[in-house]
PDB file of C-alpha atoms in Angstrom:
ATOM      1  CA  UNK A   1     -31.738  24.092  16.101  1.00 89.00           C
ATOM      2  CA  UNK A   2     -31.728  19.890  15.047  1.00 88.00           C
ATOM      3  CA  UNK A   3     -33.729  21.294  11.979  1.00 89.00           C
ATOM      4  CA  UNK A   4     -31.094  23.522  10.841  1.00 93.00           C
ATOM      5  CA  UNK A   5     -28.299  21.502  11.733  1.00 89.00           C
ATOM      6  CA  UNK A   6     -29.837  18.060  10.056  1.00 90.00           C
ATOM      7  CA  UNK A   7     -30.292  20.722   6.815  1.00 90.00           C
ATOM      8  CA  UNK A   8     -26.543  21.674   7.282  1.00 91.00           C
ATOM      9  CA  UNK A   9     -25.956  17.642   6.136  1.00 91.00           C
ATOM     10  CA  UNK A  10     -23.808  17.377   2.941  1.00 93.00           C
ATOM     11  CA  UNK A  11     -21.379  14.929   1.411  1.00 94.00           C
ATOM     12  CA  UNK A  12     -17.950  15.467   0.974  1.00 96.00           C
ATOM     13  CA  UNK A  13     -17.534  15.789  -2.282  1.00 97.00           C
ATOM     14  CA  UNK A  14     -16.178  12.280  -3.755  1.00 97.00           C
ATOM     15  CA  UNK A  15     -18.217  10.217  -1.143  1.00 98.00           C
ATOM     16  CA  UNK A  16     -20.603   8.212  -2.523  1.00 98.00           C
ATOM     17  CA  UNK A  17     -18.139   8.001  -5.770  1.00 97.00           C
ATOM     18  CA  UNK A  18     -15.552   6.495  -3.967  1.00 98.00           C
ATOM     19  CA  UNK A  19     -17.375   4.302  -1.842  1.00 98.00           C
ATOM     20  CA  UNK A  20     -19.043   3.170  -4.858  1.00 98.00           C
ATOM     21  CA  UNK A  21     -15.284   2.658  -6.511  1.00 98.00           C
ATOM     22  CA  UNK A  22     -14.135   0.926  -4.176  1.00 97.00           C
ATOM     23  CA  UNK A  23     -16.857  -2.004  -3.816  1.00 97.00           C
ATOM     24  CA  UNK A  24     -16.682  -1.997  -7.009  1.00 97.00           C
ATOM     25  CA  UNK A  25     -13.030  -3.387  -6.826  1.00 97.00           C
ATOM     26  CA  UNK A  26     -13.415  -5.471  -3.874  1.00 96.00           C
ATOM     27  CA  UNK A  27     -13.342  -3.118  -0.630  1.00 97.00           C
ATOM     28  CA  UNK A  28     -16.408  -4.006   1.742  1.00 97.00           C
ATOM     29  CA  UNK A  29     -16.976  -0.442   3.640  1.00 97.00           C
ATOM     30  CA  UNK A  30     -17.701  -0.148   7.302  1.00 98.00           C
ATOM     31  CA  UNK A  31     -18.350   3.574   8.989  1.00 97.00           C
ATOM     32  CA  UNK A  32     -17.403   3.466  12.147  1.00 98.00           C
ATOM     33  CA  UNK A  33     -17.976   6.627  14.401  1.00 98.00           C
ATOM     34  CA  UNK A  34     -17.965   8.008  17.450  1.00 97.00           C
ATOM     35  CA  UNK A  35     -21.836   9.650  16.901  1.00 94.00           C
ATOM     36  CA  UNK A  36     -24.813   8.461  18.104  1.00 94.00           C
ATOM     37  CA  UNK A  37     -26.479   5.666  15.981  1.00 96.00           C
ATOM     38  CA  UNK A  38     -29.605   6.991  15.006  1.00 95.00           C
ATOM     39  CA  UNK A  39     -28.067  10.343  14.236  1.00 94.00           C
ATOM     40  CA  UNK A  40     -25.658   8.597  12.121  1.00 96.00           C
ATOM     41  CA  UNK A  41     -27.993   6.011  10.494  1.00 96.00           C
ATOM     42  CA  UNK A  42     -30.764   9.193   9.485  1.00 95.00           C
ATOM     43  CA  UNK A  43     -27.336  11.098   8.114  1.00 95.00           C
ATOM     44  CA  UNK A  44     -26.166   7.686   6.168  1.00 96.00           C
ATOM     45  CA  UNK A  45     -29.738   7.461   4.782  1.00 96.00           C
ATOM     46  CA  UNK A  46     -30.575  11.402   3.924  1.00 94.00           C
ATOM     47  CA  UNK A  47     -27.469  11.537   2.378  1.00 95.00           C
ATOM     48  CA  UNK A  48     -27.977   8.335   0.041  1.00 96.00           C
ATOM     49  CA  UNK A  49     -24.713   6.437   1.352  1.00 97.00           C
ATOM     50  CA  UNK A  50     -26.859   3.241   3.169  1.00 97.00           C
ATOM     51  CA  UNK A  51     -26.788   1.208  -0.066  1.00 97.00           C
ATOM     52  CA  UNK A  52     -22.929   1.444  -0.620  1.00 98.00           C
ATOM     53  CA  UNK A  53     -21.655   0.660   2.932  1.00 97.00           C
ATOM     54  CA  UNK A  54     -21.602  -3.005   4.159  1.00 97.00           C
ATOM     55  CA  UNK A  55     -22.617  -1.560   8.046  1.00 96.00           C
ATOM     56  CA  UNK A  56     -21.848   0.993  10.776  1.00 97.00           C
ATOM     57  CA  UNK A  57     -19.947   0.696  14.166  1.00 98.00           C
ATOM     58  CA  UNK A  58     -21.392   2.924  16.621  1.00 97.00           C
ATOM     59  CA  UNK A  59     -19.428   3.480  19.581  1.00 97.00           C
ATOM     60  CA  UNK A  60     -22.711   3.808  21.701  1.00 97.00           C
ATOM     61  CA  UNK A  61     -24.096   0.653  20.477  1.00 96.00           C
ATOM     62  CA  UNK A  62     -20.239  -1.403  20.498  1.00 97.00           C
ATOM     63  CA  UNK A  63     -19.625  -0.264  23.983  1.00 97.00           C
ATOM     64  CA  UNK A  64     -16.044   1.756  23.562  1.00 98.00           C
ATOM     65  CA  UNK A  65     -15.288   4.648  21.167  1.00 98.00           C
ATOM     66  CA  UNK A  66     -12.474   5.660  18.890  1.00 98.00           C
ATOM     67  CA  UNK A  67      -9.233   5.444  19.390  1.00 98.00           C
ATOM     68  CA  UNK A  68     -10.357   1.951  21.268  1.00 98.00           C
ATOM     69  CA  UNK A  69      -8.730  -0.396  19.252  1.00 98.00           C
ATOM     70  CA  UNK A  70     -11.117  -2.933  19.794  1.00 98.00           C
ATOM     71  CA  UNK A  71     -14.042  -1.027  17.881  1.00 98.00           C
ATOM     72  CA  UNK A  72     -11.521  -0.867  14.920  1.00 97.00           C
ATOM     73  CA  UNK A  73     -11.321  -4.567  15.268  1.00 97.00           C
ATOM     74  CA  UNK A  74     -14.823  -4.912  15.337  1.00 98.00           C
ATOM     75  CA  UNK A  75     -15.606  -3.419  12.213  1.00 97.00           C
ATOM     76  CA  UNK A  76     -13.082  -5.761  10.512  1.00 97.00           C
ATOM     77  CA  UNK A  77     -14.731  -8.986  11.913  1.00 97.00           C
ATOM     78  CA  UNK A  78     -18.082  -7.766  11.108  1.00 95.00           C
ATOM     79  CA  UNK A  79     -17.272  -7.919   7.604  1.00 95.00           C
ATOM     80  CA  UNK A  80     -14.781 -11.188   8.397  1.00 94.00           C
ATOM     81  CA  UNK A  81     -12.237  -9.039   6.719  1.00 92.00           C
ATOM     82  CA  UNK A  82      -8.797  -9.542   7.996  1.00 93.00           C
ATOM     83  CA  UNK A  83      -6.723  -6.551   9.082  1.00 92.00           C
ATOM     84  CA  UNK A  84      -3.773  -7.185   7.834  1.00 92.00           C
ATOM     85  CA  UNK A  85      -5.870  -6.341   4.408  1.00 94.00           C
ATOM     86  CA  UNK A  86      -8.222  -3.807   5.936  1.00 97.00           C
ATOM     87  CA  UNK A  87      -7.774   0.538   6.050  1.00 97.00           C
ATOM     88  CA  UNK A  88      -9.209   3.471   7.854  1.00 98.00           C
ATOM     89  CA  UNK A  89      -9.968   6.389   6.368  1.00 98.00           C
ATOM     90  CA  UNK A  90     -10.226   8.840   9.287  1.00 97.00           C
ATOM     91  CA  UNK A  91      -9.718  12.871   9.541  1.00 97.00           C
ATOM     92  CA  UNK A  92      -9.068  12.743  12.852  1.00 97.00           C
ATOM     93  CA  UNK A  93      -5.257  12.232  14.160  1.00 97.00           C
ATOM     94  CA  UNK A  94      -6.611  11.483  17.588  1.00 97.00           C
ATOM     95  CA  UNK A  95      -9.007   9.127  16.971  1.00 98.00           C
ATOM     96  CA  UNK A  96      -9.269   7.524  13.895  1.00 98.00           C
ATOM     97  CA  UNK A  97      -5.358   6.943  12.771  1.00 98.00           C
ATOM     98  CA  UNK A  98      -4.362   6.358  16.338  1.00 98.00           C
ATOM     99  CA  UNK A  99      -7.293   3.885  17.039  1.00 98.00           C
ATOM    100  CA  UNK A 100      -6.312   2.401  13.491  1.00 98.00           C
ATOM    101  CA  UNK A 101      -2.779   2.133  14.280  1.00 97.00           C
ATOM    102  CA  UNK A 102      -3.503   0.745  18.095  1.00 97.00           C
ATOM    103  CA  UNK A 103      -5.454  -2.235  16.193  1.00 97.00           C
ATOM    104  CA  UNK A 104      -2.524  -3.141  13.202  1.00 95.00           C
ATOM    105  CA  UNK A 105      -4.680  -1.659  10.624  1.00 97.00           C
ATOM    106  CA  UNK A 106      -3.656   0.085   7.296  1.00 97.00           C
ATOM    107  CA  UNK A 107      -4.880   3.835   8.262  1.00 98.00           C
ATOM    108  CA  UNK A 108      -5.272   6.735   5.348  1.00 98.00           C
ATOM    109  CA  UNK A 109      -5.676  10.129   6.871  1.00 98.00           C
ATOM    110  CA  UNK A 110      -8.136  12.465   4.792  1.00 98.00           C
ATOM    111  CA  UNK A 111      -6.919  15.561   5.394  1.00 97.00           C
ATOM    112  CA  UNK A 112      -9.688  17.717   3.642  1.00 96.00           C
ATOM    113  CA  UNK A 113      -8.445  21.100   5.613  1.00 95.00           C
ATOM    114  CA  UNK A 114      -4.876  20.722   4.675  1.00 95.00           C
ATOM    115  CA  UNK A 115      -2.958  20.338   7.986  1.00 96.00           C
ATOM    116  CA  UNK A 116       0.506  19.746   8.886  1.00 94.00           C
ATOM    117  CA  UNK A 117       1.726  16.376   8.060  1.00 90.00           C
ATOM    118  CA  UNK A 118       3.452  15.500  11.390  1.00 87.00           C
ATOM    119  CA  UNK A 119       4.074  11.843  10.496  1.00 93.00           C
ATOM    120  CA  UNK A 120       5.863  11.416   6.396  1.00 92.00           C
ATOM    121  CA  UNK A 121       4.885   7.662   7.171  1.00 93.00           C
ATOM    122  CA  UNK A 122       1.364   8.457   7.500  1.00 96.00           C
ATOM    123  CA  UNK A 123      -0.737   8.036   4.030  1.00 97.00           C
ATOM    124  CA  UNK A 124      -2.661  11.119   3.071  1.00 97.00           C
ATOM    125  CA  UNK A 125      -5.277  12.692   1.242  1.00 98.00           C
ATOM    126  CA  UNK A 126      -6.420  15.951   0.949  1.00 97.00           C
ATOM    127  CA  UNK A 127      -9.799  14.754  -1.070  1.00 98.00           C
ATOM    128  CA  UNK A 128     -12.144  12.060  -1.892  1.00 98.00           C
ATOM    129  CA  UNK A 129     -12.008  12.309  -5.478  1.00 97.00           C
ATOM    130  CA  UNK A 130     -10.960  11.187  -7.745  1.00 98.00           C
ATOM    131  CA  UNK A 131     -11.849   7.856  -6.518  1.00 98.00           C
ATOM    132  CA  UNK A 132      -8.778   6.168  -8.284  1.00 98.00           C
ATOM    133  CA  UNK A 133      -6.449   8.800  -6.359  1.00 98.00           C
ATOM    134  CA  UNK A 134      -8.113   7.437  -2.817  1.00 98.00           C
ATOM    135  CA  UNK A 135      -8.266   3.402  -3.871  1.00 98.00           C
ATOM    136  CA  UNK A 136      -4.056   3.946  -4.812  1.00 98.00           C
ATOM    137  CA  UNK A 137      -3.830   5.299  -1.129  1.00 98.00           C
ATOM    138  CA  UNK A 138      -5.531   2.038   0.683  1.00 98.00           C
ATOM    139  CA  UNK A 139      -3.595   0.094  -1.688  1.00 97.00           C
ATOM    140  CA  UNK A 140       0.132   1.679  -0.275  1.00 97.00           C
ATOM    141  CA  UNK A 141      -1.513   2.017   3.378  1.00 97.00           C
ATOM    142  CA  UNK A 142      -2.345  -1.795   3.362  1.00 97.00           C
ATOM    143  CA  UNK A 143       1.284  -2.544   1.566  1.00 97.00           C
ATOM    144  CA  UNK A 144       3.168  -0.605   4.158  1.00 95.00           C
ATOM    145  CA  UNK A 145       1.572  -2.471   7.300  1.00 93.00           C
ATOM    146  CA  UNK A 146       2.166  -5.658   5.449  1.00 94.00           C
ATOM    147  CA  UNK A 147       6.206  -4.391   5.583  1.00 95.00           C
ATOM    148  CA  UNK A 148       6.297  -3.135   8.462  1.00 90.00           C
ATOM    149  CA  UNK A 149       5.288  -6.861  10.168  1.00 82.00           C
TER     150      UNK A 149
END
């Protein structure tokens, strides 16, 4: 079974280009996840992200999982980013826009299957590429927390 699944591993399409975008203009990215940190490390690794992400939050190594805020929060100071000019990109409603939200940070739901919108407020993307498409959406997400202060 770990075999197969571990073989199953595959980027979203519009990953690593838009991680790779967005350092590029100044964004220093953090994964944080809810996965076990070896798991996620090997996937990072296998799947040639490690060298475009600044680090990874691991609930089992922080101590408290998504929608926590303070793991959110975490991620932000590991970087000494400031949230008030920091975003999630999550596609989960229940924990990463609601953990972003709980912490006062700019949250961009990728909504790769298409879903509902529930919330018009709520920034949204449906994929990862182009990368120009996604960096306009952080951009808006982070302007719209700084309004709603």
């Amino acid at each position: 079974y770990r075999h197969a699944y571990e073989a199953a591993w595959r980027l979203v399409p519009g990953a690593a280009s838009m991680l790779s975008a967005a350092r590029a203009v100044g964004w220093t990215p953090v994964v944080v996840t809810n996965n076990a940190s070896q798991e996620q490390w090997l996937k990072v690794e296998r799947c040639g992200l490690a060298p475009l992400i600044a680090d990874m939050i691991t609930s089992e190594a922080f101590g408290a999982a998504k929608p926590d805020p303070r793991i959110m929060t975490h991620a932000v100071d590991c970087v000494r980013g400031a949230r008030e000019h920091a975003v999630v990109v999550g596609d989960s409603l229940s924990t990463d826009v609601a953990g972003a939200r709980a912490a006062g940070v700019a949250v961009v739901w990728f909504n790769r299957w298409q879903a509902t919108v529930v919330d018009a407020t709520l920034r949204t993307v449906t994929a990862l590429e182009p990368a120009a498409h996604v960096l306009e959406a952080f951009d808006r997400a982070v302007a719209d927390q700084l309004a709603s202060r």
